[in-house]
Short mmCIF file of C-alpha atoms in Angstrom, two decimals:
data_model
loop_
_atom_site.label_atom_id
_atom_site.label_comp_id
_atom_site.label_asym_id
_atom_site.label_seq_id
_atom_site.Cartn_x
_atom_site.Cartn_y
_atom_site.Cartn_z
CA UNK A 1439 -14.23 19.91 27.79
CA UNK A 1440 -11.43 18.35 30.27
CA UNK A 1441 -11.72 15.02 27.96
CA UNK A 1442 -11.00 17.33 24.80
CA UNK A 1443 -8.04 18.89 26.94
CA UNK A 1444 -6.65 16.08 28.04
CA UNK A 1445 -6.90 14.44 24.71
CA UNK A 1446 -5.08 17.29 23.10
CA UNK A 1447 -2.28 17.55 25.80
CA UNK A 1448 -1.51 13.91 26.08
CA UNK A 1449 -1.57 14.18 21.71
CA UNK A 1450 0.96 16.80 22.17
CA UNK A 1451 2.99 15.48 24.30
CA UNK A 1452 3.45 11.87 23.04
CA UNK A 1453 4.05 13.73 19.67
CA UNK A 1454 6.93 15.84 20.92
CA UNK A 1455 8.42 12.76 22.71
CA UNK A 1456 8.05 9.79 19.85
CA UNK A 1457 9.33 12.50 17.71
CA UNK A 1458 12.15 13.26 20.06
CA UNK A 1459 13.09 9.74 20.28
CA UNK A 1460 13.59 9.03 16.13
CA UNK A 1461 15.17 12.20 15.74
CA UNK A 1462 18.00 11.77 18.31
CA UNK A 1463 18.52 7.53 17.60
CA UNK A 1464 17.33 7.92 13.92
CA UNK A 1465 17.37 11.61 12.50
CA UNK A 1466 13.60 10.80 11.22
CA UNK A 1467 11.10 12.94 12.04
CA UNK A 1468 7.56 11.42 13.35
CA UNK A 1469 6.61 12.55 9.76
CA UNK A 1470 9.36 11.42 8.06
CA UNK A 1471 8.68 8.08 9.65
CA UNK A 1472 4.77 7.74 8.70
CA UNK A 1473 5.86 8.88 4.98
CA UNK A 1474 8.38 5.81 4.94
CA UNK A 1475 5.97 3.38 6.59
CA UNK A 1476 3.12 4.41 4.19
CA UNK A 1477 5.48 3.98 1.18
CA UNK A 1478 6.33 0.31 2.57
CA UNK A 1479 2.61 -0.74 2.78
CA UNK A 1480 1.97 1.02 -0.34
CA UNK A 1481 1.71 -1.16 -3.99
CA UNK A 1482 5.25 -1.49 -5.70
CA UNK A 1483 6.19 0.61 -2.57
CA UNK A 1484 5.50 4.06 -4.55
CA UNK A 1485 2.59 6.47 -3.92
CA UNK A 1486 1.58 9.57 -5.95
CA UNK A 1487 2.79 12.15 -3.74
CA UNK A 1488 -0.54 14.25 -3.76
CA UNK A 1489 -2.07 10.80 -2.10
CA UNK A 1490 0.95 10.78 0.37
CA UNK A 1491 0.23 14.19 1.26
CA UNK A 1492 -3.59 13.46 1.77
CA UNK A 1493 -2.67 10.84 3.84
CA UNK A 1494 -0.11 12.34 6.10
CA UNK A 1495 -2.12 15.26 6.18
CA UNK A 1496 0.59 17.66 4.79
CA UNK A 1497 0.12 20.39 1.96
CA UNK A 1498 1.40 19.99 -1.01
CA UNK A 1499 4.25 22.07 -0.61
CA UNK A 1500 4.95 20.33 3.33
CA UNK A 1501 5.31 17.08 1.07
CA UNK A 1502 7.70 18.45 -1.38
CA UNK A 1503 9.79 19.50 1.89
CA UNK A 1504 9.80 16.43 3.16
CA UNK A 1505 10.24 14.29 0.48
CA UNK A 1506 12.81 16.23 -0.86
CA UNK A 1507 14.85 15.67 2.46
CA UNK A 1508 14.35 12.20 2.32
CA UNK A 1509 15.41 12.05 -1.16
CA UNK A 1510 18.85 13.77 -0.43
CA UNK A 1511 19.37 11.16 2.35
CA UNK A 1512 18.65 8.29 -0.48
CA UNK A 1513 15.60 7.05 1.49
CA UNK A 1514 13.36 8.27 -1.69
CA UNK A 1515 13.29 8.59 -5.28
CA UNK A 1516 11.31 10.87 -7.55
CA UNK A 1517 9.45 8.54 -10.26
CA UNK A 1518 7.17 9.75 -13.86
CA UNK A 1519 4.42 8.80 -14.31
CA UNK A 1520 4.48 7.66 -17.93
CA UNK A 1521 0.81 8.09 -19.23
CA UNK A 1522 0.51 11.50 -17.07
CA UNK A 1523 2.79 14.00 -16.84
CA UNK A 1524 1.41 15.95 -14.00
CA UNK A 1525 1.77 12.74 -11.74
CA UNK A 1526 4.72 12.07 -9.99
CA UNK A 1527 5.70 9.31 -7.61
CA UNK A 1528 7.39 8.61 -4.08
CA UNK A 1529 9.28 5.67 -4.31
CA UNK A 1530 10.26 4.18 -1.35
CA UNK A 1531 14.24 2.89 -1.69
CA UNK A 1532 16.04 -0.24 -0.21
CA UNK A 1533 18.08 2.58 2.15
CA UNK A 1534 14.55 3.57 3.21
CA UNK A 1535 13.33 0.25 3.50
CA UNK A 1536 16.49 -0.66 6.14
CA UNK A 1537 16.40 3.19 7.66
CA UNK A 1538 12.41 2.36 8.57
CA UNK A 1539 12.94 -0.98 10.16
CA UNK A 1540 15.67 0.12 12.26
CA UNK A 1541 13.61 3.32 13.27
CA UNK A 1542 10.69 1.05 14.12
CA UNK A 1543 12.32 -1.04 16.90
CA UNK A 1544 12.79 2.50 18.82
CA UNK A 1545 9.18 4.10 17.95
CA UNK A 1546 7.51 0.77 18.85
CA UNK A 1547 9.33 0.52 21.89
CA UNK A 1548 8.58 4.05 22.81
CA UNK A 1549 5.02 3.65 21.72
CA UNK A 1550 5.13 0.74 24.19
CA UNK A 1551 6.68 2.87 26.82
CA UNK A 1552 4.95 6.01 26.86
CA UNK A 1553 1.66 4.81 26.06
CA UNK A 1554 0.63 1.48 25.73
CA UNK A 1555 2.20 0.14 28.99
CA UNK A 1556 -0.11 2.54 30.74
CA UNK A 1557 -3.29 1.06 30.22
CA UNK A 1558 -4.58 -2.30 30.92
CA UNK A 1559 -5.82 -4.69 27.76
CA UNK A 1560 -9.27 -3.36 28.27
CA UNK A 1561 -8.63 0.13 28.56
CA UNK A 1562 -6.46 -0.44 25.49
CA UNK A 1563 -9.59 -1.56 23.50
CA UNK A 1564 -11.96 0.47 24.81
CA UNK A 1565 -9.40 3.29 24.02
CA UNK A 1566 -9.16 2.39 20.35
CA UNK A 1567 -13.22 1.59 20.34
CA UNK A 1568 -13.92 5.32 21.37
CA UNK A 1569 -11.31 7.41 19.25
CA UNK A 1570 -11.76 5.16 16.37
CA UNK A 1571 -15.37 6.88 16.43
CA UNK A 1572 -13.56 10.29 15.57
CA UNK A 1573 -11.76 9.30 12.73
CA UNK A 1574 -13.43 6.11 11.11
CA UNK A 1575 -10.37 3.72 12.10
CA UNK A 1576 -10.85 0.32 11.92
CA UNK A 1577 -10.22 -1.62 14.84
CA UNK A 1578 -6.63 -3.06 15.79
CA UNK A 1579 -5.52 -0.74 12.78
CA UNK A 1580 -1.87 -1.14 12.68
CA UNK A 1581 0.19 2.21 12.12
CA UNK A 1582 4.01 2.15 13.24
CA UNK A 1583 5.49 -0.90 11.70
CA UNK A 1584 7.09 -1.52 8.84
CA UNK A 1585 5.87 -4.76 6.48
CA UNK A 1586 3.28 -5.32 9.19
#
């Protein structure tokens, strides 16, 4: 149980901090952020926003919220789908494109900080070996850069 503890606490608290950290230098949230980066791996750089919920494990209606946000800041559009009405799209813009690689320099450099810089190259690997088993990760999985 104190591995499942810590695990949770240390999840916490690096949340609360990276988030800290693009809200103040950025005013992205940590979500806000993974919704951008997705978009900018993501084909034609547009997702259906029930697969960008899925994704960034948000409801339906947390996605709206947050993709309506981004939208008023122009980081966003709202695209048809034009074969299925039901089906709408996040498009990721070229304000949202140059708002997520700015962001990144701080997040990776906090990343860097607050976690990675902690543990040696091993523990780093055995790290990402052992929690990968919880969520079916594939090694060296890259998460917080943009175009990576």
């Amino acid at each position: 149980m104190s591995a499942w503890v810590s695990l949770l606490r240390g999840h916490a608290a690096l949340t609360r901090a990276l988030n800290a950290d693009l809200v103040a230098d950025h005013g992205l949230t940590l979500n806000d952020y993974e919704v951008l980066l997705r978009l900018s791996h993501a084909p034609e750089r547009k997702m259906r926003r029930v697969d960008l919920a899925e994704q960034v494990l948000l409801t339906a209606s947390g996605i709206t919220r947050l993709l309506d946000g981004l939208q008023t800041s122009g980081y966003v559009d709202k695209e048809s789908c034009t074969t299925d009405a039901r089906v709408t799209y996040a498009v990721l813009t070229v304000a949202g494109r140059d708002k997520l690689r700015s962001a990144a320099d701080v997040h990776v450099a906090g990343i860097r900080a607050k976690f990675a810089e902690r543990y040696s190259d091993e523990e780093l690997a055995m790290l990402t070996e052992l929690l990968g088993r919880l969520n079916g990760s594939e090694p060296g999985e890259e998460v917080c850069t943009p175009d990576g």
